[in-house]
Coordinates of C-alpha atoms in Angstrom, one line a residue:
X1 CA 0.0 0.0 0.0
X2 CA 1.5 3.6 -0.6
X3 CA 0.9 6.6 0.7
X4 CA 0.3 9.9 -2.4
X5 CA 3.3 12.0 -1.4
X6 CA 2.8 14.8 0.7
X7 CA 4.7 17.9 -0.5
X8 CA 6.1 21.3 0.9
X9 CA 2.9 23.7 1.8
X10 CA 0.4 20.9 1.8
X11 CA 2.1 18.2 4.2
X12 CA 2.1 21.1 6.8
X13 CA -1.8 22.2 5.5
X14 CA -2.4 18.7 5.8
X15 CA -0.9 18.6 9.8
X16 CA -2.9 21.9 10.5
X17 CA -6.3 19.9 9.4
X18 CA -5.2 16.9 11.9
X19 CA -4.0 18.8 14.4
X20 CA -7.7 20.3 14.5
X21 CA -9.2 17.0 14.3
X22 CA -7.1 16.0 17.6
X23 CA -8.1 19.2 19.1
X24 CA -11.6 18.7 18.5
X25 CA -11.2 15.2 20.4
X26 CA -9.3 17.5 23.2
X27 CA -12.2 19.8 24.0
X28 CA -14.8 17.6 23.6
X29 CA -13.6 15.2 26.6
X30 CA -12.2 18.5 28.9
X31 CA -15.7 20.7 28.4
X32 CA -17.6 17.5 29.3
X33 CA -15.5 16.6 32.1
X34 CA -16.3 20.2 33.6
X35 CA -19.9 20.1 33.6
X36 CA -20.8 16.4 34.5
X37 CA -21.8 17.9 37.8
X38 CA -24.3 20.5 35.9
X39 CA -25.5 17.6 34.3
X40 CA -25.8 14.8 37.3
X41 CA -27.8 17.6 38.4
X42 CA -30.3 17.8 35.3
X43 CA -30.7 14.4 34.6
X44 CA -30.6 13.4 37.9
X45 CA -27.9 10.8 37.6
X46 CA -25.7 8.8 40.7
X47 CA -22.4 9.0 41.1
X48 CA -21.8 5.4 39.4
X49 CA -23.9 6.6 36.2
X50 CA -22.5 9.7 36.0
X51 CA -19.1 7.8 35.5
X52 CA -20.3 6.0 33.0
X53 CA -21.1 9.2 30.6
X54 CA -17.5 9.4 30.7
X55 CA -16.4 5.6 30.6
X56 CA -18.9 5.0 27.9
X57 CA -17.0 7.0 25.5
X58 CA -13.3 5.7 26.6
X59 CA -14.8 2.4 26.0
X60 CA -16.2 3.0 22.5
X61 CA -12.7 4.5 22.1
X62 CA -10.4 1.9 23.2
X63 CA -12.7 -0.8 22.5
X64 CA -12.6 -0.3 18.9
X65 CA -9.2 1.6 18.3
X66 CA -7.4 -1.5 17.2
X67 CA -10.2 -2.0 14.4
X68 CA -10.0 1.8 13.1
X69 CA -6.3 1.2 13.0
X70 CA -6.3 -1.5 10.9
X71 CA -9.2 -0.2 9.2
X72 CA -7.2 3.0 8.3
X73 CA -4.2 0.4 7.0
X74 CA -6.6 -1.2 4.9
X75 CA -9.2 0.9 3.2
X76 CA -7.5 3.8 2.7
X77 CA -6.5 7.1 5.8
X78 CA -8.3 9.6 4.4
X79 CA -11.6 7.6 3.9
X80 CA -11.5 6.2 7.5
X81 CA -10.7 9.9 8.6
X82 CA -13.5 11.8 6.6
X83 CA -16.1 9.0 7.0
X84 CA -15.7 8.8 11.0
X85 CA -15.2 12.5 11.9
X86 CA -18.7 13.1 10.1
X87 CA -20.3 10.3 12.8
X88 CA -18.4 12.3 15.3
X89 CA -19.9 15.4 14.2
X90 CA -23.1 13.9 14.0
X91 CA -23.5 12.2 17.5
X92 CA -21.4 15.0 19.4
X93 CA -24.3 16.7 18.6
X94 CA -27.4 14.5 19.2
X95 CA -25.3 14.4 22.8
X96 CA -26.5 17.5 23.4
X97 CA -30.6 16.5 23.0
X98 CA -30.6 13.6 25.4
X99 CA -33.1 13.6 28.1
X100 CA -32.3 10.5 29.9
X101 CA -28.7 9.4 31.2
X102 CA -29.3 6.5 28.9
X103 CA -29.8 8.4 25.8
X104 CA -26.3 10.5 27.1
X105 CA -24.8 7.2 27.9
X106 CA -25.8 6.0 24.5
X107 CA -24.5 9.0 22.3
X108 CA -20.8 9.2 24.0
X109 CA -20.2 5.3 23.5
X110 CA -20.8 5.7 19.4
X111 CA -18.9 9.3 19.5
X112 CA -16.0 7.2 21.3
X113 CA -16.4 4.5 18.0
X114 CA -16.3 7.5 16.0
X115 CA -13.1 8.8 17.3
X116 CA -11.6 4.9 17.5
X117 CA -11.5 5.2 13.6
X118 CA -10.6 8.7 12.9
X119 CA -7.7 9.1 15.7
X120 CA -5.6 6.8 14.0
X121 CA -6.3 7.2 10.8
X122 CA -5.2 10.9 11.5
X123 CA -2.0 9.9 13.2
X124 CA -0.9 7.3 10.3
X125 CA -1.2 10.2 8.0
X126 CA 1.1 12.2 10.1
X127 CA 3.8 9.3 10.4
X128 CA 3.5 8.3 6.6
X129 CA 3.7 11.3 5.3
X130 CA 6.8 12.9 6.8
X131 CA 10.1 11.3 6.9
X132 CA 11.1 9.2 10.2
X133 CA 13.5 11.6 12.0
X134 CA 13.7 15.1 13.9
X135 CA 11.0 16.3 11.3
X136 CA 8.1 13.8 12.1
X137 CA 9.2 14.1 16.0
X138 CA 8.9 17.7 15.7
X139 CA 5.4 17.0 13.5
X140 CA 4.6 14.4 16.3
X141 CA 5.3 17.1 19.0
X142 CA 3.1 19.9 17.6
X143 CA 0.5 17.0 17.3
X144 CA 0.1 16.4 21.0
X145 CA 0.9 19.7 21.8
X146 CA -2.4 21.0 20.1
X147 CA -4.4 17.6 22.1
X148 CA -3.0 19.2 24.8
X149 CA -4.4 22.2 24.3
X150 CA -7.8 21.7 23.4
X151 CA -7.9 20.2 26.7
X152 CA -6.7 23.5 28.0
X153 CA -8.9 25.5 25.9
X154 CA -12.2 23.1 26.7
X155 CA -11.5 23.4 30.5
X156 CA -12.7 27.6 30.1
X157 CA -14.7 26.5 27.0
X158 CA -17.1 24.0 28.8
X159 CA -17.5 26.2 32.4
X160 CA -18.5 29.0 29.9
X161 CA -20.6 26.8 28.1
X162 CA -22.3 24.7 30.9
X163 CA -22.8 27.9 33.1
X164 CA -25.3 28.7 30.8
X165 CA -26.6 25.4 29.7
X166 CA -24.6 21.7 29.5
X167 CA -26.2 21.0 26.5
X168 CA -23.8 24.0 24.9
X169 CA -20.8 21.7 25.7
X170 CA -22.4 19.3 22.9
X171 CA -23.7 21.5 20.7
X172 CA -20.3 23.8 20.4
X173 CA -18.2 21.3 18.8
X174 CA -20.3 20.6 15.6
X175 CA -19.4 24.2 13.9
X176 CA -15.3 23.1 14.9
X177 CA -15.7 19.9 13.6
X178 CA -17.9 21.0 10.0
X179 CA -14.4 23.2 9.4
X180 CA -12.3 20.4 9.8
X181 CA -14.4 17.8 7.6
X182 CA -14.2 20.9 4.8
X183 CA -10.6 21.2 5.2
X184 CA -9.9 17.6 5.3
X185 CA -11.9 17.4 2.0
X186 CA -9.6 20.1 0.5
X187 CA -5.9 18.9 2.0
X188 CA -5.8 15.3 2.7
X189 CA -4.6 12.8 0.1
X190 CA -6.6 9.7 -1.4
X191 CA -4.6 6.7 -0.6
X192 CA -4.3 4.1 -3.3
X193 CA -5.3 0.9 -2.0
X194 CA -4.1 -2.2 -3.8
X195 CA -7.1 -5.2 -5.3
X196 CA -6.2 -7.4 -2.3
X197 CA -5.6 -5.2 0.7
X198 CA -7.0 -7.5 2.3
X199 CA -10.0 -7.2 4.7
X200 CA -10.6 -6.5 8.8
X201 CA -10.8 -9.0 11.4
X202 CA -13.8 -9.0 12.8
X203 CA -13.9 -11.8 15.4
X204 CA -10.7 -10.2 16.6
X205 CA -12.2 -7.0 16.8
X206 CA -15.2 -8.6 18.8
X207 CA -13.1 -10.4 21.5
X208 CA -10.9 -7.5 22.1
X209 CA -14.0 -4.8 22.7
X210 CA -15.6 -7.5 24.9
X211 CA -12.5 -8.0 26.9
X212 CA -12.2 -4.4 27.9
X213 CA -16.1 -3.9 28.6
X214 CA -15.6 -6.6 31.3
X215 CA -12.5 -5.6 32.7
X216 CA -13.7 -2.1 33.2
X217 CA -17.4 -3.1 34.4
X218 CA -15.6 -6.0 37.1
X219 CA -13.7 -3.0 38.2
X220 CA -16.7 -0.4 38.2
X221 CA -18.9 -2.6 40.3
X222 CA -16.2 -3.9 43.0
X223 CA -17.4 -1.4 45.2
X224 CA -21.2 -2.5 44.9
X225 CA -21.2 -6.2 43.9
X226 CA -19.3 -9.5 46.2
X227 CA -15.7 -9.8 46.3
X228 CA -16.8 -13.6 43.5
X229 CA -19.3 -11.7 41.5
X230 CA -15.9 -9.1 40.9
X231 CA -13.5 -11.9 40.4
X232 CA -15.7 -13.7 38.0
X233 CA -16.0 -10.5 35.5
X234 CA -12.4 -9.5 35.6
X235 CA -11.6 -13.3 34.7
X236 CA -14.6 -13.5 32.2
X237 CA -12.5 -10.2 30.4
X238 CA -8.6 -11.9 30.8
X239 CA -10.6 -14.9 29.3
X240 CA -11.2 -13.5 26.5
X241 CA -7.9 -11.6 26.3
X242 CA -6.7 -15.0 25.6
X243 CA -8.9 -16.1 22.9
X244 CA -8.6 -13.1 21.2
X245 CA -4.7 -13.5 21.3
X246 CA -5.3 -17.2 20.0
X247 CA -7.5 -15.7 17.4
X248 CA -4.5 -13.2 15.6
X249 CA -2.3 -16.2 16.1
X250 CA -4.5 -18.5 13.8
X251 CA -5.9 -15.1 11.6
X252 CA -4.6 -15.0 7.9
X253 CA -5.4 -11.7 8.2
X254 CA -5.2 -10.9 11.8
X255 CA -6.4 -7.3 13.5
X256 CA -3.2 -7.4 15.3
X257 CA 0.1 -8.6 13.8
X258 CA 1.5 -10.4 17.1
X259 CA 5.0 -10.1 15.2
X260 CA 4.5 -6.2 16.0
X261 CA 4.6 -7.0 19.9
X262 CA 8.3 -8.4 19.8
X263 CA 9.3 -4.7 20.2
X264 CA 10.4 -4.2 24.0
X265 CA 10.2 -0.4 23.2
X266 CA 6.7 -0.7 22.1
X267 CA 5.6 -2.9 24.5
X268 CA 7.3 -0.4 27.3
X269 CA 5.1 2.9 25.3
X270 CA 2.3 1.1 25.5
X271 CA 2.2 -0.3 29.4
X272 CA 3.1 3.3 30.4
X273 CA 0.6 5.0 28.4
X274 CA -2.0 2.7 30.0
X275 CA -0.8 3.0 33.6
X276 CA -0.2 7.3 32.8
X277 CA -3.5 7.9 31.0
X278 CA -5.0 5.5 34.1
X279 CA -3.8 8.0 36.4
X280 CA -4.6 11.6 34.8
X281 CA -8.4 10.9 34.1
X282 CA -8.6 9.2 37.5
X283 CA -7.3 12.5 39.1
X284 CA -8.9 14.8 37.2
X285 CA -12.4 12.6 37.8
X286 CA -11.6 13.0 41.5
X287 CA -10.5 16.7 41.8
X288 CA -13.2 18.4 39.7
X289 CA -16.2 16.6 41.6
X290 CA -13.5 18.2 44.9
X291 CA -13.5 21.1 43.9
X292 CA -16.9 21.7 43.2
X293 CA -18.7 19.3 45.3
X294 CA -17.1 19.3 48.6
X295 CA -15.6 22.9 47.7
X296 CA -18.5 24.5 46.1
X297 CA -17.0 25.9 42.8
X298 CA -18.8 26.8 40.4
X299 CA -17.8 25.2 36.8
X300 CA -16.0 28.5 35.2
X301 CA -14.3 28.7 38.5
X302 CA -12.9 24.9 38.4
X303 CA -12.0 25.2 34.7
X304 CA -9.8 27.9 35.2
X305 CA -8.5 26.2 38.3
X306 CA -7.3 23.0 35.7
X307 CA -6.5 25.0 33.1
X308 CA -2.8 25.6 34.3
X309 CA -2.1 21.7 33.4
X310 CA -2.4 23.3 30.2
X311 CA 0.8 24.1 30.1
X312 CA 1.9 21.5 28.1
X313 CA 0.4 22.4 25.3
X314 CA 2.8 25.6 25.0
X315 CA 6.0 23.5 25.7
X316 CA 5.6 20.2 23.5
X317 CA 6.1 21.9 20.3
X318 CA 8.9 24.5 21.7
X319 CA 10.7 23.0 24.3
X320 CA 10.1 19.6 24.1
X321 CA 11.6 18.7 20.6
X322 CA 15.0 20.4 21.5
X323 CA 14.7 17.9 25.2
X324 CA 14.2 15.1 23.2
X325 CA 17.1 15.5 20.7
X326 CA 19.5 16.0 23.3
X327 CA 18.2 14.2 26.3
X328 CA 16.0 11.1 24.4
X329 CA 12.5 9.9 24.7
X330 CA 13.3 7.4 27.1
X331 CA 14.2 10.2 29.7
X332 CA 11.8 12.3 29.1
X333 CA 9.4 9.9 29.1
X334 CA 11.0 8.5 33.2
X335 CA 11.3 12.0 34.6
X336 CA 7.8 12.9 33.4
X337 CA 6.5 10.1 35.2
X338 CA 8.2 10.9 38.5
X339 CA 6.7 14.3 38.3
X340 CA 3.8 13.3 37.8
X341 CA 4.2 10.8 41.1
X342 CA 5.5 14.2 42.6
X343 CA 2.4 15.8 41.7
X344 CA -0.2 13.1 42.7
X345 CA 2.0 12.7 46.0
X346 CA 1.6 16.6 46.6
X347 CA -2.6 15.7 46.9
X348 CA -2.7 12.5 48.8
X349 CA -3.1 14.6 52.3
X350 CA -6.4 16.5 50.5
X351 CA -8.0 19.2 53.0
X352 CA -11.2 20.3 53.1
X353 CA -10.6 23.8 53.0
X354 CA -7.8 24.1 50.3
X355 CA -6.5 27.0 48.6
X356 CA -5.7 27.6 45.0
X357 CA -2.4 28.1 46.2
X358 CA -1.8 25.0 48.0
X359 CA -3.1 22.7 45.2
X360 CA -1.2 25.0 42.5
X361 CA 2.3 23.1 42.9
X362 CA 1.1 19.9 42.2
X363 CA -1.0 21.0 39.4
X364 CA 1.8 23.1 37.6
X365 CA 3.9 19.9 38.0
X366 CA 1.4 17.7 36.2
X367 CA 1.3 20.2 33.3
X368 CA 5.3 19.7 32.9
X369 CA 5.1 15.8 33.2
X370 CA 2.1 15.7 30.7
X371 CA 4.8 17.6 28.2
X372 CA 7.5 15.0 28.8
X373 CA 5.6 11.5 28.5
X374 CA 2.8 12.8 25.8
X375 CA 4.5 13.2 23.2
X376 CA 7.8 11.4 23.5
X377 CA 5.5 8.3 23.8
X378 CA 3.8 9.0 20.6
X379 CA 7.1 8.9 18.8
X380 CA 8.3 5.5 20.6
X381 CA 5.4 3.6 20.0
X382 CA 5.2 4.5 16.2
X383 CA 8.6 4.2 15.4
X384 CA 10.7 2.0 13.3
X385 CA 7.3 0.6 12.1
X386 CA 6.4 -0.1 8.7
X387 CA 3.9 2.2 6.8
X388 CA 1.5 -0.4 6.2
X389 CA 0.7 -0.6 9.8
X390 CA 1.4 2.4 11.0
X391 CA -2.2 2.5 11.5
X392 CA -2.0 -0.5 13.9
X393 CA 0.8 1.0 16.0
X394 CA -1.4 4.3 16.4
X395 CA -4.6 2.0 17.1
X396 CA -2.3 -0.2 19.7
X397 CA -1.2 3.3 21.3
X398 CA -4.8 4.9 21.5
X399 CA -6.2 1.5 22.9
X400 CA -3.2 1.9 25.2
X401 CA -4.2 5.4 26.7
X402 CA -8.3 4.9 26.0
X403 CA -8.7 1.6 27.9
X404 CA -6.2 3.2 30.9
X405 CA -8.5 5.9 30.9
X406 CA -11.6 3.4 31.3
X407 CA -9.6 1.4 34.4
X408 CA -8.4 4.7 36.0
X409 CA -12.2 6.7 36.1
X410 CA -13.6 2.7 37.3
X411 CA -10.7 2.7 39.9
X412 CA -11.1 5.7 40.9
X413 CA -14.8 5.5 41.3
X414 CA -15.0 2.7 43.0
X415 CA -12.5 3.5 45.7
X416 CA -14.6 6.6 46.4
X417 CA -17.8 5.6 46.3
X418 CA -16.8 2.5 49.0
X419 CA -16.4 5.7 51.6
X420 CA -19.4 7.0 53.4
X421 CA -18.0 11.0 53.7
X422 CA -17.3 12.3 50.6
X423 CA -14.0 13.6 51.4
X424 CA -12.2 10.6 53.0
X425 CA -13.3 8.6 50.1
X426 CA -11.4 11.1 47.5
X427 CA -8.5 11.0 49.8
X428 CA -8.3 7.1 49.8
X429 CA -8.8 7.2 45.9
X430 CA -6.1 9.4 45.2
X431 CA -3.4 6.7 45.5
X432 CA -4.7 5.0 42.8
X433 CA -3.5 7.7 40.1
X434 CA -0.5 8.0 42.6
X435 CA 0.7 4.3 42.3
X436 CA 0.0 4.2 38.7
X437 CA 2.4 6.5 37.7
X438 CA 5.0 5.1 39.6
X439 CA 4.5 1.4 37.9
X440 CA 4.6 3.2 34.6
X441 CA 7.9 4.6 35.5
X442 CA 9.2 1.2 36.6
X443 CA 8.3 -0.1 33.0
X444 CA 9.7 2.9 31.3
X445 CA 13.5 2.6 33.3
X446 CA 14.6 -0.6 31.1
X447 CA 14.7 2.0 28.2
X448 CA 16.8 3.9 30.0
X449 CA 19.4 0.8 30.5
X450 CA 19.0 -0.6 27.1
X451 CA 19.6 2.7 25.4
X452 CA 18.5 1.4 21.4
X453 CA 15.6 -0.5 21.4
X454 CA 14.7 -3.6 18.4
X455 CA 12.3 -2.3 15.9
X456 CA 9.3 -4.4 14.9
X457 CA 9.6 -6.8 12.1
X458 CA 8.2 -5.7 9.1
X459 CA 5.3 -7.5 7.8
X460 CA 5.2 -10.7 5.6
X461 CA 7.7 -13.7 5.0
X462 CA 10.4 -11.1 5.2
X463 CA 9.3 -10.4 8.6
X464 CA 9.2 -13.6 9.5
X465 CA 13.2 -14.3 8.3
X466 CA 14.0 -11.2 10.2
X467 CA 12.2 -12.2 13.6
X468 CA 14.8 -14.7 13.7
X469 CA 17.8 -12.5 13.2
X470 CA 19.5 -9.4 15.0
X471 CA 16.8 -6.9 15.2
X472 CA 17.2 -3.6 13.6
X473 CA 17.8 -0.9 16.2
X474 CA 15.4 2.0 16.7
X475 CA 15.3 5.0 18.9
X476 CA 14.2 4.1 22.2

């Protein structure tokens, strides 16, 4: 399969268009993070349901993100981009006219399937169509800068928007992402797919979404159901882990390649970005509902409260890419995560009278890890593979970081909820985004030791001849 060359003026047209799409994703999830307490209140939703307005889009995410990877391999970037960012459009919207938690519930898990195809389609554009190197780091960079900062942006965005009506928070989006479908339209190239590309997986595709639906729901209901009913769901989900893996194995055409896992340096991106992404939307779950349930702020006043984590949205693309050529990912990536340990650490003795001042440190300090493991992860995970799966490295990284963020809010959740005050329960749950982050940084330090890292085989019988000899080294 190639990719149509992406010249001069248009490759960086073409990043502008992606780096909107990314954006778009950004704000959606930080202005609905800030008024889920506007609209528990409306629809009259418990703590546990209103969990799942967030969960049911990180599991319509990660659930499907290995499918719109390979999709995106197979039938072509652009089509898998354009197609799924109309759906995303579409159902952001309809978000925005529910009247029952359901019908909320309902809307964020197809807008998560949405984004499961078009996030990696719009990363596999980026890392096929500029050269492996400082300039696709630096691409990569300005990439998950701009996530960063429609996070930033949909922090003020969605108090604005929710203090006048949380239905805004839905509705906002659909004139951002109209502008982006046009421009993608305009910029991004057609890719040529050959007569036998070959076709997706579906049984694959099946297992693996099933898997994380019951690993996240075991961890969900630990709080509320018996310790065997718990046990039972979380083994039901590593059950079919297996057969899924025992699927690909036997697949002619398999969703995953398991070839591509022989990478330690992927395998490491991957881990951490689950066991990172666990603990950021764990700990921003927990200090929003602080902040304005036990604190009393209003929604404007809580997003500009989070909106210094922003940071990182200024310093990936200008001060990150000069780190990373001198320093390396793989130390970025480690003393990101002990920051972000720092940071977590600085919360675990909570008060119920806070200050901005006193939580400022630790927030600050989460904005400067975010900009160390973001984006250097991005590059290590996608490196050194071949461009016809490119889209399955992005899908295996967004799976990564979506599912993380579907074990972190169910973690986090159920740790609270198991507390009768309010407070002591938000306390006890915020080691769980504190311990996370240090196992994440005990998988990243073998990087640090092993300096170069093997790239995956490529794909085919040549692949197969090379999983047998010296690896080729990549960039670790």
């Amino acid at each position: 399969m190639t990719e149509e060359t992406i010249s001069g003026r248009r490759r960086w047209g073409v990043l502008l268009v992606l780096c909107g799409a990314i954006f778009l994703e950004g704000i959606d999830v930080a202005m609905l993070n800030v008024a889920l307490p506007a609209i528990r209140a409306d629809l009259g939703l418990a703590t546990g349901e209103l969990q799942w307005v967030m969960s049911a889009y990180v599991l319509g995410y990660g659930g499907f993100m290995l499918l719109g990877g390979r999709a995106a391999d197979l039938f072509g970037r652009r089509r898998m981009f354009v197609g799924w960012l109309t759906v995303f459009l579409l159902f952001s919207g309809l978000g925005g006219l529910a009247t029952e938690g359901w019908m909320l519930i309902a809307a964020r898990f197809v807008t998560g399937v949405a984004a499961a195809f078009m996030t990696p389609a719009g990363l596999s554009v980026i890392t096929t169509g500029f050269a492996e190197g400082p300039e696709r780091d630096r691409a990569l960079l300005v990439y998950s800068g701009t996530a960063a900062g429609g996070f930033s942006v949909g922090l003020v965005a969605g108090g604005l928007l929710a203090a006048a009506d949380w239905r805004w928070v839905f509705f906002a989006p659909v004139a951002l992402a109209a502008l982006i479908l046009a421009g993608a339209l305009a910029l991004v190239p057609k890719q040529v797919r050959p007569p036998a590309a070959g076709r997706l997986d579906l049984p694959g595709g099946v297992l693996v979404t099933s898997a994380v639906v019951l690993l996240v729901f075991g961890v969900e209901r630990a709080a509320h159901a018996g310790a065997g009913w718990t046990a039972g769901t979380v083994l039901g989900g590593l059950v079919l882990l297996g057969l899924f893996a025992a699927v690909e194995r036997r697949a002619p055409e398999p969703l995953v390649r398991l070839g591509i896992l022989r990478s330690g340096a992927l395998l490491r991106a991957n881990a951490a970005a689950l066991l990172f992404s666990g603990a950021f939307f764990g700990f921003q779950f927990l200090v929003v509902l602080y902040l304005q349930e036990v604190r009393g702020w209003s929604t404007l006043q809580t997003s500009f409260a989070m909106l210094v984590i922003g940071i990182d949205a200024v310093l990936s693309p200008t001060v990150v890419p000069k780190l990373v050529a001198r320093y390396g990912n793989g130390r970025l990536i480690v003393a990101g995560l002990l920051l972000a340990a720092l940071a977590y650490g600085l919360f675990l003795p909570l008060g119920a009278d806070w200050s901005y001042l006193v939580m400022l440190p630790g927030l600050v300090l989460l904005g400067l890890a975010f900009a160390l493991v973001y984006g250097p992860l991005t590059i290590v995970a996608t490196e050194g593979v071949g461009e016809s799966e490119q889209g399955l490295a992005g899908g295996l990284l967004y799976t990564s970081f979506q599912f993380g963020a579907a074990l972190g809010l169910a973690a986090v959740t159920g740790v609270a909820s198991a507390s009768a005050a309010p407070l002591e329960g938000y306390r006890t749950a915020l080691l769980v985004p504190f311990a996370a982050v240090l196992a994440a940084a005990a998988v990243a330090l073998p990087g640090l030791r092993r300096g170069r890292a093997a790239r995956p085989a490529p794909a085919g019988p040549a692949g197969a001849e090379a999983a047998g000899s010296a690896p080729e080294p990549a960039r670790a």
